[in-house]
Coordinates of C-alpha atoms in Angstrom, one line a residue:
Chain A
M1 CA 124.9 105.1 95.3
K2 CA 123.9 105.6 91.7
L3 CA 120.9 107.9 92.2
W4 CA 120.1 108.1 88.5
I5 CA 119.3 104.4 88.5
A6 CA 116.6 104.9 91.1
F7 CA 115.4 108.1 89.5
W8 CA 115.1 106.6 86.0
N9 CA 113.4 103.4 87.3
I10 CA 110.7 105.2 89.2
L11 CA 110.0 107.4 86.2
A12 CA 110.0 104.4 83.8
K13 CA 107.8 102.2 86.0
D14 CA 105.2 105.0 86.3
M15 CA 105.3 105.6 82.5
R16 CA 104.9 101.8 81.8
T17 CA 102.3 100.9 84.5
Y18 CA 100.2 104.1 84.5
Y19 CA 100.7 106.5 81.6
L20 CA 101.3 104.3 78.6
K21 CA 98.3 102.1 79.2
P22 CA 95.8 101.9 76.2
P23 CA 93.0 103.7 78.0
N24 CA 95.2 106.7 78.9
V25 CA 96.7 106.9 75.4
S26 CA 93.2 106.9 73.9
W27 CA 92.1 109.4 76.4
G28 CA 95.1 111.6 75.4
L29 CA 93.9 111.4 71.8
I30 CA 90.1 111.6 72.2
F31 CA 90.0 114.4 74.8
P32 CA 91.9 117.1 72.7
L33 CA 90.0 116.0 69.6
A34 CA 86.6 116.4 71.4
W35 CA 87.6 119.9 72.7
T36 CA 88.9 120.9 69.3
G37 CA 85.7 119.7 67.6
M38 CA 83.5 121.4 70.2
F39 CA 85.1 124.9 69.9
F40 CA 85.5 124.5 66.2
I41 CA 81.8 124.0 65.7
R42 CA 81.0 126.7 68.3
S43 CA 83.1 129.3 66.6
G44 CA 81.7 128.6 63.1
S45 CA 84.6 130.5 61.6
G46 CA 86.1 127.7 59.6
L47 CA 89.8 126.5 59.4
D48 CA 91.0 130.0 60.1
S49 CA 90.1 129.7 63.8
I50 CA 92.3 126.7 64.3
T51 CA 95.4 128.7 65.4
A52 CA 93.2 130.8 67.8
L53 CA 91.8 127.6 69.4
L54 CA 95.1 125.6 69.5
P55 CA 96.6 127.2 72.7
G56 CA 93.4 126.6 74.6
V57 CA 93.1 123.0 73.5
V58 CA 96.8 122.3 74.2
A59 CA 96.5 123.8 77.7
V60 CA 93.3 121.8 78.5
A61 CA 94.8 118.6 77.2
I62 CA 97.8 119.1 79.5
L63 CA 95.7 120.2 82.5
F64 CA 93.3 117.3 82.4
G65 CA 95.9 114.7 81.6
T66 CA 98.4 115.5 84.3
T67 CA 96.3 116.6 87.3
S68 CA 94.0 113.6 87.4
M69 CA 96.7 111.0 86.5
L70 CA 99.2 112.1 89.1
S71 CA 96.6 112.7 91.9
V72 CA 95.0 109.3 91.3
T73 CA 98.3 107.3 91.0
V74 CA 99.8 108.9 94.1
T75 CA 96.6 108.5 96.1
F76 CA 96.4 104.8 94.9
E77 CA 100.0 104.1 95.9
K78 CA 99.5 105.8 99.3
K79 CA 96.4 103.8 99.9
N80 CA 98.0 100.4 99.1
R81 CA 101.1 101.5 100.9
S82 CA 103.5 101.0 98.0
F83 CA 104.4 104.7 98.3
E84 CA 106.0 103.8 101.6
R85 CA 108.5 101.7 99.7
L86 CA 109.6 104.8 97.9
L87 CA 109.8 106.8 101.1
L88 CA 112.0 104.1 102.6
A89 CA 114.5 104.1 99.7
P90 CA 117.8 105.9 100.2
I91 CA 117.0 108.6 97.7
P92 CA 116.8 112.3 98.6
F93 CA 113.2 113.2 99.1
E94 CA 113.1 116.0 96.5
L95 CA 114.7 113.7 93.8
L96 CA 112.2 111.0 94.6
M97 CA 109.3 113.3 94.1
L98 CA 110.8 114.7 90.9
A99 CA 111.0 111.2 89.6
K100 CA 107.5 110.5 90.6
T101 CA 106.2 113.6 88.9
G102 CA 108.5 113.3 85.9
G103 CA 106.3 110.7 84.3
A104 CA 103.2 112.8 84.5
I105 CA 105.0 115.9 83.1
L106 CA 106.2 113.8 80.1
F107 CA 102.6 112.4 79.7
G108 CA 101.2 116.0 79.8
M109 CA 103.7 117.1 77.1
A110 CA 102.9 114.2 74.9
N111 CA 99.1 115.0 75.3
A112 CA 99.9 118.6 74.3
F113 CA 101.4 117.7 71.0
V114 CA 98.4 115.5 69.9
P115 CA 96.4 118.6 69.0
V116 CA 99.5 120.3 67.6
V117 CA 100.1 117.3 65.2
M118 CA 96.4 117.4 64.2
A119 CA 96.5 121.1 63.6
A120 CA 99.6 120.8 61.4
F121 CA 97.4 119.0 58.8
L122 CA 94.8 121.7 58.8
A123 CA 96.6 125.0 59.4
D124 CA 99.9 126.7 58.7
L125 CA 102.0 126.5 61.9
S126 CA 105.1 127.9 60.3
T127 CA 104.7 131.2 62.2
V128 CA 104.5 129.5 65.6
S129 CA 107.4 130.6 67.9
W130 CA 108.5 127.1 69.1
G131 CA 111.1 128.6 71.4
V132 CA 108.3 129.9 73.5
F133 CA 105.7 127.3 72.8
V134 CA 107.8 124.3 74.0
P135 CA 109.0 125.8 77.3
G136 CA 105.4 127.0 77.8
V137 CA 104.0 123.5 77.3
F138 CA 106.7 122.1 79.7
L139 CA 105.9 124.7 82.4
I140 CA 102.2 124.2 82.1
A141 CA 102.7 120.4 82.3
A142 CA 104.9 120.9 85.4
A143 CA 102.5 123.3 87.1
S144 CA 99.5 121.0 86.4
T145 CA 101.5 118.0 87.7
F146 CA 102.5 119.7 90.9
L147 CA 98.9 120.8 91.3
G148 CA 98.0 117.1 91.0
L149 CA 100.5 116.3 93.6
F150 CA 99.1 119.0 95.9
I151 CA 95.7 117.4 95.4
A152 CA 97.0 113.9 96.1
V153 CA 98.5 115.0 99.4
S154 CA 95.3 116.7 100.4
V155 CA 93.0 113.7 100.1
S156 CA 93.0 110.1 101.2
E157 CA 90.7 108.3 98.7
V158 CA 91.1 108.0 94.9
F159 CA 87.5 109.3 94.3
E160 CA 88.3 112.3 96.4
A161 CA 91.3 113.0 94.2
Q162 CA 89.1 113.0 91.1
T163 CA 86.5 115.3 92.7
F164 CA 89.1 117.7 94.1
S165 CA 90.8 117.9 90.7
N166 CA 87.7 119.0 89.1
F167 CA 87.2 121.7 91.7
F168 CA 90.4 123.3 90.3
R169 CA 90.2 122.3 86.7
F170 CA 86.9 123.4 85.5
P171 CA 87.1 127.0 86.8
M172 CA 90.5 127.3 85.2
I173 CA 89.1 126.5 81.8
F174 CA 86.9 129.6 81.9
L175 CA 89.1 131.9 84.1
C176 CA 92.5 131.5 82.5
G177 CA 91.9 133.0 79.1
L178 CA 92.1 129.7 77.2
F179 CA 89.1 130.3 75.0
F180 CA 87.8 133.7 76.3
P181 CA 90.2 136.7 76.8
V182 CA 90.9 137.5 80.5
E183 CA 90.1 141.2 79.6
N184 CA 86.4 140.1 78.8
L185 CA 85.9 138.7 82.3
P186 CA 83.9 140.6 84.9
V187 CA 86.1 142.9 87.0
F188 CA 85.6 140.9 90.2
L189 CA 86.9 137.7 88.5
K190 CA 90.0 139.2 87.0
P191 CA 92.1 139.0 90.3
L192 CA 91.2 135.3 90.6
S193 CA 92.3 134.8 87.0
Y194 CA 95.7 136.3 87.7
A195 CA 96.1 134.0 90.7
L196 CA 95.9 130.9 88.6
P197 CA 99.0 129.5 86.9
L198 CA 97.3 128.5 83.7
T199 CA 96.5 132.2 82.9
Y200 CA 100.2 132.8 82.3
G201 CA 100.6 129.5 80.4
A202 CA 97.7 130.3 78.1
D203 CA 99.0 133.8 77.5
A204 CA 102.4 132.4 76.5
L205 CA 100.9 129.9 74.2
H206 CA 98.6 132.5 72.6
G207 CA 101.6 134.7 72.0
A208 CA 103.7 131.8 70.6
V209 CA 100.9 130.7 68.2
D210 CA 99.3 133.9 66.9
G211 CA 101.1 136.7 68.7
S212 CA 98.1 137.7 70.8
H213 CA 99.6 137.9 74.3
C214 CA 99.0 140.5 77.0
M215 CA 102.2 140.0 79.0
P216 CA 105.9 139.7 78.0
F217 CA 106.9 136.1 77.5
A218 CA 109.6 136.3 80.1
L219 CA 107.1 137.4 82.7
D220 CA 104.6 134.6 81.7
L221 CA 107.3 131.9 81.9
S222 CA 108.8 133.3 85.1
L223 CA 105.5 133.4 86.9
L224 CA 104.7 129.9 85.6
G225 CA 108.0 128.7 86.9
A226 CA 107.4 130.4 90.2
F227 CA 104.0 128.6 90.5
C228 CA 105.8 125.3 89.8
I229 CA 108.4 125.9 92.5
G230 CA 105.7 127.0 95.0
L231 CA 103.3 124.1 94.3
F232 CA 106.2 121.6 94.5
A233 CA 107.5 123.1 97.7
V234 CA 104.1 123.2 99.4
S235 CA 103.4 119.6 98.3
L236 CA 106.7 118.4 99.7
W237 CA 106.2 120.2 102.9
N238 CA 102.7 118.7 103.1
I239 CA 104.0 115.1 102.5
K240 CA 106.6 115.5 105.2
R241 CA 104.0 116.9 107.6
K242 CA 101.2 114.3 106.9
W243 CA 102.9 111.2 105.6
I244 CA 106.1 111.2 107.6
A245 CA 104.5 112.5 110.8
Chain B
M1 CA 129.9 93.5 119.9
S2 CA 129.2 97.0 118.5
D3 CA 125.6 98.3 118.3
S4 CA 123.8 98.2 115.0
I5 CA 120.8 100.0 116.4
N6 CA 120.9 102.3 119.3
V7 CA 117.8 104.1 120.7
E8 CA 117.8 106.5 123.5
N9 CA 114.8 108.0 125.3
L10 CA 112.5 107.9 122.3
F11 CA 109.1 109.5 122.5
K12 CA 106.2 109.7 120.1
R13 CA 102.7 111.1 120.7
F14 CA 99.7 111.1 118.4
E15 CA 97.2 113.7 119.5
N16 CA 96.2 112.5 123.0
V17 CA 97.8 109.1 122.8
E18 CA 101.4 108.5 123.9
A19 CA 102.4 105.8 121.4
V20 CA 106.0 105.5 122.5
A21 CA 107.0 106.8 125.9
G22 CA 110.7 107.1 126.4
I23 CA 112.1 103.8 125.3
S24 CA 115.8 103.0 125.2
F25 CA 117.5 99.9 123.9
S26 CA 120.4 98.8 121.7
V27 CA 120.7 95.9 119.3
G28 CA 124.2 94.4 118.8
Q29 CA 125.7 93.7 115.4
G30 CA 124.5 90.3 114.1
E31 CA 121.9 90.0 116.9
L32 CA 118.4 88.8 116.4
F33 CA 116.3 91.1 118.6
G34 CA 112.6 90.4 119.3
F35 CA 110.2 93.2 120.0
L36 CA 107.0 91.9 121.6
G37 CA 103.9 93.5 122.8
P38 CA 100.1 93.5 122.5
N39 CA 98.3 95.3 119.7
G40 CA 98.7 99.1 120.0
A41 CA 101.8 98.8 122.3
G42 CA 103.9 100.9 120.0
K43 CA 105.8 98.3 118.0
T44 CA 105.0 99.5 114.5
T45 CA 105.4 103.2 115.6
T46 CA 108.9 102.3 116.9
I47 CA 109.8 100.6 113.6
N48 CA 108.4 103.6 111.7
M49 CA 110.6 105.9 113.6
L50 CA 113.7 103.7 113.2
T51 CA 113.2 103.4 109.4
G52 CA 112.2 107.0 108.7
L53 CA 108.5 106.7 108.2
A54 CA 107.7 108.7 111.4
R55 CA 109.5 111.5 113.2
P56 CA 110.2 111.1 116.9
D57 CA 109.1 113.9 119.2
K58 CA 112.1 113.4 121.3
G59 CA 115.1 111.0 121.7
A60 CA 118.0 109.8 119.6
I61 CA 118.4 107.1 117.0
R62 CA 121.6 105.6 115.7
I63 CA 121.6 103.0 112.9
G64 CA 124.8 101.4 111.9
G65 CA 126.7 104.1 113.9
I66 CA 125.0 106.9 112.0
D67 CA 123.0 109.4 113.9
C68 CA 119.8 109.6 111.9
T69 CA 117.5 111.2 114.4
G70 CA 116.9 114.3 112.3
N71 CA 117.9 112.7 109.0
P72 CA 116.5 109.3 108.5
K73 CA 117.7 109.1 104.9
A74 CA 121.3 108.9 106.2
A75 CA 121.1 105.3 107.2
Q76 CA 118.4 104.0 104.8
R77 CA 120.9 102.3 102.5
L78 CA 122.0 100.1 105.5
V79 CA 118.5 98.7 106.3
G80 CA 116.0 96.4 104.7
I81 CA 112.4 96.7 105.8
V82 CA 109.6 94.1 105.7
P83 CA 106.4 95.9 106.8
D84 CA 103.5 94.3 108.5
E85 CA 101.5 94.5 105.2
S86 CA 102.8 93.6 101.8
N87 CA 103.4 96.8 100.0
L88 CA 104.7 95.8 96.6
Y89 CA 103.1 96.9 93.3
P90 CA 100.1 94.8 92.4
E91 CA 100.4 95.7 88.7
L92 CA 104.0 94.4 88.4
T93 CA 105.1 90.8 88.2
G94 CA 107.1 89.2 91.0
F95 CA 110.3 89.5 89.0
E96 CA 109.6 93.1 88.1
N97 CA 108.8 94.0 91.7
L98 CA 112.2 92.6 92.9
C99 CA 114.1 94.4 90.0
F100 CA 112.3 97.6 90.8
C101 CA 113.1 97.4 94.5
A102 CA 116.8 96.7 93.7
A103 CA 116.8 99.7 91.4
L104 CA 115.7 101.9 94.3
Y105 CA 119.1 101.0 95.9
G106 CA 121.0 101.9 92.8
I107 CA 121.8 98.4 91.8
A108 CA 122.7 98.0 88.1
K109 CA 120.4 96.1 85.7
A110 CA 122.4 92.9 85.2
E111 CA 123.0 92.5 89.0
R112 CA 119.5 93.2 90.0
Q113 CA 118.1 90.7 87.5
S114 CA 120.4 88.0 88.7
R115 CA 119.7 88.8 92.3
A116 CA 116.0 88.8 91.7
R117 CA 116.2 85.3 90.0
E118 CA 118.3 84.1 92.9
L119 CA 115.8 85.2 95.5
L120 CA 112.8 83.9 93.5
D121 CA 114.6 80.6 93.5
D122 CA 115.4 80.7 97.2
F123 CA 111.7 81.4 98.0
A124 CA 110.4 78.8 95.6
L125 CA 108.6 81.5 93.6
T126 CA 110.3 81.0 90.3
P127 CA 107.2 79.4 88.7
A128 CA 105.2 82.6 89.7
A129 CA 108.0 85.0 88.6
D130 CA 106.0 86.4 85.6
R131 CA 102.7 86.5 87.3
K132 CA 101.3 89.8 88.6
F133 CA 101.7 90.4 92.3
A134 CA 98.0 91.0 92.7
G135 CA 97.3 87.4 91.8
Y136 CA 99.7 85.9 94.4
S137 CA 98.4 84.0 97.5
K138 CA 98.9 85.5 100.9
G139 CA 101.9 83.3 101.6
M140 CA 103.5 84.1 98.2
K141 CA 102.9 87.8 98.8
R142 CA 104.6 87.7 102.1
K143 CA 107.6 85.7 100.8
L144 CA 108.1 88.2 97.9
T145 CA 107.8 91.1 100.4
V146 CA 110.6 89.5 102.5
A147 CA 112.6 88.9 99.3
A148 CA 112.2 92.6 98.4
G149 CA 113.4 93.6 101.8
I150 CA 116.7 91.8 101.5
I151 CA 117.3 92.3 97.7
H152 CA 120.1 94.8 98.4
R153 CA 121.7 92.5 101.1
P154 CA 121.2 94.9 104.0
P155 CA 123.3 94.4 107.1
I156 CA 120.3 95.4 109.2
L157 CA 116.8 94.0 108.7
F158 CA 113.5 95.1 110.2
L159 CA 110.8 92.4 110.1
D160 CA 107.3 93.5 111.2
E161 CA 105.1 90.5 111.8
P162 CA 106.7 88.5 109.0
T163 CA 104.7 85.3 109.5
T164 CA 101.3 86.6 110.5
G165 CA 98.3 85.3 108.5
I166 CA 100.2 83.0 106.2
D167 CA 100.1 79.2 105.8
V168 CA 102.1 76.9 107.9
A169 CA 104.6 75.8 105.1
S170 CA 105.3 79.4 104.1
A171 CA 105.7 80.5 107.8
R172 CA 108.1 77.7 108.3
Q173 CA 110.1 78.6 105.2
L174 CA 110.3 82.2 106.4
R175 CA 111.5 81.2 109.9
Q176 CA 114.2 79.1 108.3
L177 CA 115.2 82.1 106.2
I178 CA 115.3 84.4 109.2
A179 CA 117.5 81.9 111.0
S180 CA 119.8 81.6 108.0
L181 CA 120.1 85.4 107.7
H182 CA 120.9 85.5 111.4
R183 CA 123.6 82.9 110.9
D184 CA 125.1 84.9 108.1
G185 CA 125.5 87.9 110.4
T186 CA 122.5 90.1 109.5
T187 CA 121.2 92.2 112.4
I188 CA 117.5 91.5 112.7
F189 CA 114.8 93.5 114.5
L190 CA 111.8 91.3 114.7
T191 CA 108.2 92.0 115.9
T192 CA 105.8 89.1 116.0
H193 CA 102.6 87.9 117.7
Y194 CA 103.9 84.4 117.8
I195 CA 105.7 84.2 121.1
E196 CA 106.9 80.7 120.5
E197 CA 108.5 82.0 117.2
A198 CA 110.3 84.7 119.1
E199 CA 111.4 82.2 121.7
R200 CA 112.8 79.9 119.1
L201 CA 114.5 82.6 117.0
C202 CA 115.6 85.5 119.1
D203 CA 118.8 86.2 121.1
R204 CA 117.2 88.9 123.2
I205 CA 113.6 90.1 123.6
A206 CA 112.0 93.4 124.7
F207 CA 108.5 93.5 125.9
I208 CA 106.7 96.7 125.2
V209 CA 103.4 97.6 126.8
S210 CA 101.6 101.0 126.3
G211 CA 104.6 102.5 124.7
R212 CA 107.1 101.5 127.5
I213 CA 109.6 98.7 127.5
V214 CA 108.8 96.7 130.6
R215 CA 111.4 94.0 130.3
I216 CA 114.4 93.4 128.1
D217 CA 116.7 90.3 128.4
T218 CA 117.9 87.2 126.7
V219 CA 115.4 84.4 126.2
E220 CA 117.1 82.1 128.7
R221 CA 117.0 84.8 131.4
L222 CA 113.4 85.7 130.7
V223 CA 112.3 82.1 130.9
Q224 CA 114.4 81.2 133.9
P225 CA 112.0 82.3 136.6
V226 CA 109.2 80.1 135.2
S227 CA 111.3 77.1 134.2
E228 CA 111.0 75.6 137.6
K229 CA 107.2 75.9 137.6
H230 CA 104.8 73.0 136.9
V231 CA 101.8 73.9 134.7
M232 CA 98.7 71.9 133.9
R233 CA 96.3 73.1 131.2
I234 CA 92.8 71.7 131.4
A235 CA 90.3 72.1 128.6
C236 CA 86.7 72.0 129.6
A237 CA 83.5 71.9 127.6
Q238 CA 81.7 73.7 130.4
I239 CA 83.2 75.6 133.4
P240 CA 80.8 76.2 136.3
A241 CA 80.7 79.6 137.9
G242 CA 83.0 80.2 140.9
I243 CA 85.2 77.2 140.1
E244 CA 88.3 79.3 140.3
D245 CA 87.6 80.1 144.0
R246 CA 86.6 76.6 144.9
L247 CA 89.9 75.3 143.3
A248 CA 91.9 77.8 145.1
E249 CA 90.3 76.7 148.4
A250 CA 90.7 73.0 147.8
F251 CA 94.2 73.3 146.4
P252 CA 95.9 76.2 148.1
E253 CA 99.3 75.4 146.7
F254 CA 98.0 76.0 143.1
A255 CA 97.8 79.3 141.3
V256 CA 94.6 79.0 139.2
A257 CA 93.6 81.1 136.2
L258 CA 90.7 80.8 133.7
S259 CA 91.5 81.7 130.2
T260 CA 89.5 82.3 127.0
G261 CA 88.3 79.2 125.1
G262 CA 87.3 77.1 128.1
F263 CA 90.8 76.6 129.6
I264 CA 91.8 76.4 133.2
R265 CA 95.5 76.9 133.9
V266 CA 97.0 75.6 137.1
E267 CA 100.5 76.5 138.1
S268 CA 102.5 75.2 141.1
G269 CA 106.0 75.0 142.4
K270 CA 105.6 71.2 142.8
P271 CA 104.4 68.6 140.3
V272 CA 100.6 68.7 139.7
K273 CA 98.8 65.4 140.0
V274 CA 96.2 65.0 137.2
G275 CA 93.8 62.6 138.9
P276 CA 92.7 64.6 142.0
L277 CA 92.4 67.7 140.0
V278 CA 90.2 66.3 137.3
R279 CA 88.0 64.4 139.8
F280 CA 87.5 67.6 141.8
L281 CA 86.5 69.5 138.6
E282 CA 84.1 66.8 137.5
D283 CA 82.6 66.6 141.0
N284 CA 82.0 70.3 140.8
G285 CA 80.1 70.2 137.5
A286 CA 82.9 70.8 135.0
E287 CA 83.0 68.7 131.9
V288 CA 86.7 68.0 131.4
K289 CA 87.8 67.3 127.8
E290 CA 91.5 67.2 128.2
A291 CA 94.2 67.8 130.8
R292 CA 97.8 68.1 129.8
R293 CA 101.1 69.2 131.4
A294 CA 102.5 72.2 129.7
R295 CA 106.2 73.3 129.6
P296 CA 106.5 76.8 131.1
S297 CA 107.5 79.0 128.2
L298 CA 108.1 82.6 127.2
E299 CA 104.4 82.9 126.7
D300 CA 103.9 82.5 130.5
V301 CA 106.4 85.3 131.0
F302 CA 104.7 87.4 128.4
V303 CA 101.3 86.9 130.1
S304 CA 102.6 87.6 133.5
I305 CA 104.4 90.8 132.4
T306 CA 101.8 92.3 130.0
G307 CA 98.6 90.8 131.4
V308 CA 97.6 90.0 127.8
E309 CA 96.5 86.5 126.7
A310 CA 98.9 85.6 123.9
D311 CA 96.2 83.5 122.2
A312 CA 93.7 86.4 122.3
M313 CA 96.3 88.8 120.9
R314 CA 97.2 86.4 118.0
R315 CA 93.5 85.7 117.2
E316 CA 92.8 89.5 117.1
K317 CA 95.7 90.1 114.7
E318 CA 94.8 87.3 112.4
K319 CA 91.1 88.3 112.4
K320 CA 92.2 91.7 111.2
G321 CA 94.0 90.0 108.3
G322 CA 97.3 91.0 109.7
G323 CA 100.3 90.3 107.6
Q324 CA 98.7 90.7 104.2

C-alpha cells in the first residue's frame, strides 16, 4: 500500500479544514502583532529592542497556535468519532499520528515567521543565525504540537482542551525565559523552568537572534528534540491505553 | 469454504462488567453472518475487537487468514467498517469524504475520484455530492457512511446496525446493496436490531446474550422448531388483570404471553380458532381491537432464546437515535 498517499491526505485535509481557515490565519497574524506591540510599548526602548523581543514573540506565537489547535481538533474528532476512521485505516499508528500532528507543526512554523517578516521591516536581521533559528522554530513547533496531543488525549471535551492548554501555556510564558531571563527568576522556580521544553527553545532563539544564550545550541536543540520524542511517545502510549482499550 | 473470520475464546472485560465472555465462531468466505442480541449484549465490543478498536483480554482473532490478535493493523486493509454511528467529517462534502476515505487505503487520486463518483451514483447521492456532510439527512448520512466503508472494495465488511434510525426507502436501498455485495462474494458480518432484516438477509445467525453466544445456526435451522407452531396475536385497547391465568385455565392447549403495547400472544401446536378466543376475552372485560394469525418467525426464536422483546429492543435503540 502507498502509505505516503494516506499520510499526505491526512495532513492536507487538516491544513485545509482546520488550519488555513480565515479565523486561524487572522489569529496567526493578530496574536504575534498584539504581543509585539505589548512588549514594545512596555520596554519603551524604541526599535532597538525588536531583536531582543523577537525570540519571545516567535515562541509565544508557535506555542499558542499549535497547542490549542491540535488539542481542540483531535478532541473534536474523537468526540464525533471521525478519529476512529483514522484508527481503522491500515496505516502504522506512529505514521498516522505524525500525519495528524504534521499540519499543526507546519501551522506553528508559519505563525512563527509572521513576526519575523514584520521585524524584517523594522530591524536589521542580517546577523540572525538562520541555521539555528529555523531548526529551533521547527523543534518548538513540534514540542508544542506534541504537548497539544498530550492534552487532547488527557481530556474528553473541547472546552476542557482549551482550559488544560492554558494551564501549561501561561506559566511557560513567564518561566521559560521568553521575555525575562531565567537567571532573574526566584531560586525555587528555576528547576521548574528547566523542566519545560520552551526554556531550551527560547534560549536557542535568543542565541540565534542576538547571541544572548546560556547553553550551547547543540544542548538546547538536543533537549528540545528529547522533549519532542518523550511527549510524542507518552501521547501514543496514552492513546493506545485509552482509545484502543 | 475457507474462513474469512475466525474467533476463538474471546474475552473482554470493562472494570466489573464482562462485555464478552469467551465467544468462538467463524464466518466462511462469502458468507453473510448475522450477530444478534439485545442492547449491551456485546455486539459492538466484539466488532471493535475484530476491527482493532479494542484489545481483547484473551482469545485469538484471525481475519482473512491473518492472525491479528496482537496486531490488528495486519488485516485492516482487508476489511471495510460501517460503524453504528456515522463517523465521517462534517466539514467535508460527500465527494471529499469518499475521496479522503479512499486515500486512507492508499488509492491514487484518479482512481479514488472515479470510485467516489461511482458510489455516489449507486447510492443516489450525486445531487448532494458537493454538499457538506453536516447538512445531510440521517438516511443520506447512513448511505454515505456505507459507501465510505466499501470504497476500497474490501473482501470482508463489518456492518454495525446499518439501517437503524433511517427512513424506509433508504433502509430498503441499503438492504438491496447488502444483498448485492453478498451476491458478489463479499463476506459480511452484520449486527442489526431488525430481526426480520437478519432473517431475510443472513445465511447464518449467532445470538449473543450477556457476552455469550447462546445459539449459532443457519436461519432455516433456527426457525425450524417454531415453523410448525400456530400463533395468534391479539391487540387489545384494554387488558384486564389476571387474563393470562384465566386464558391458560380455559385453553390449556395454548401458551399465552402478554407483551408490551397491549398485545396478547397465543401459541399452540394446533390451529388456533379466532372466534372462541375473542369471545372469551370480551366476556372477561378485554376490548379486542384486532386478532391476526402470525407466521412464526426468527423473532419468536429470538424472544424464546434471549427473553427480550424484539419490539422493545428496537424501540429503545431508535429512541437513543441509534444509527446516526
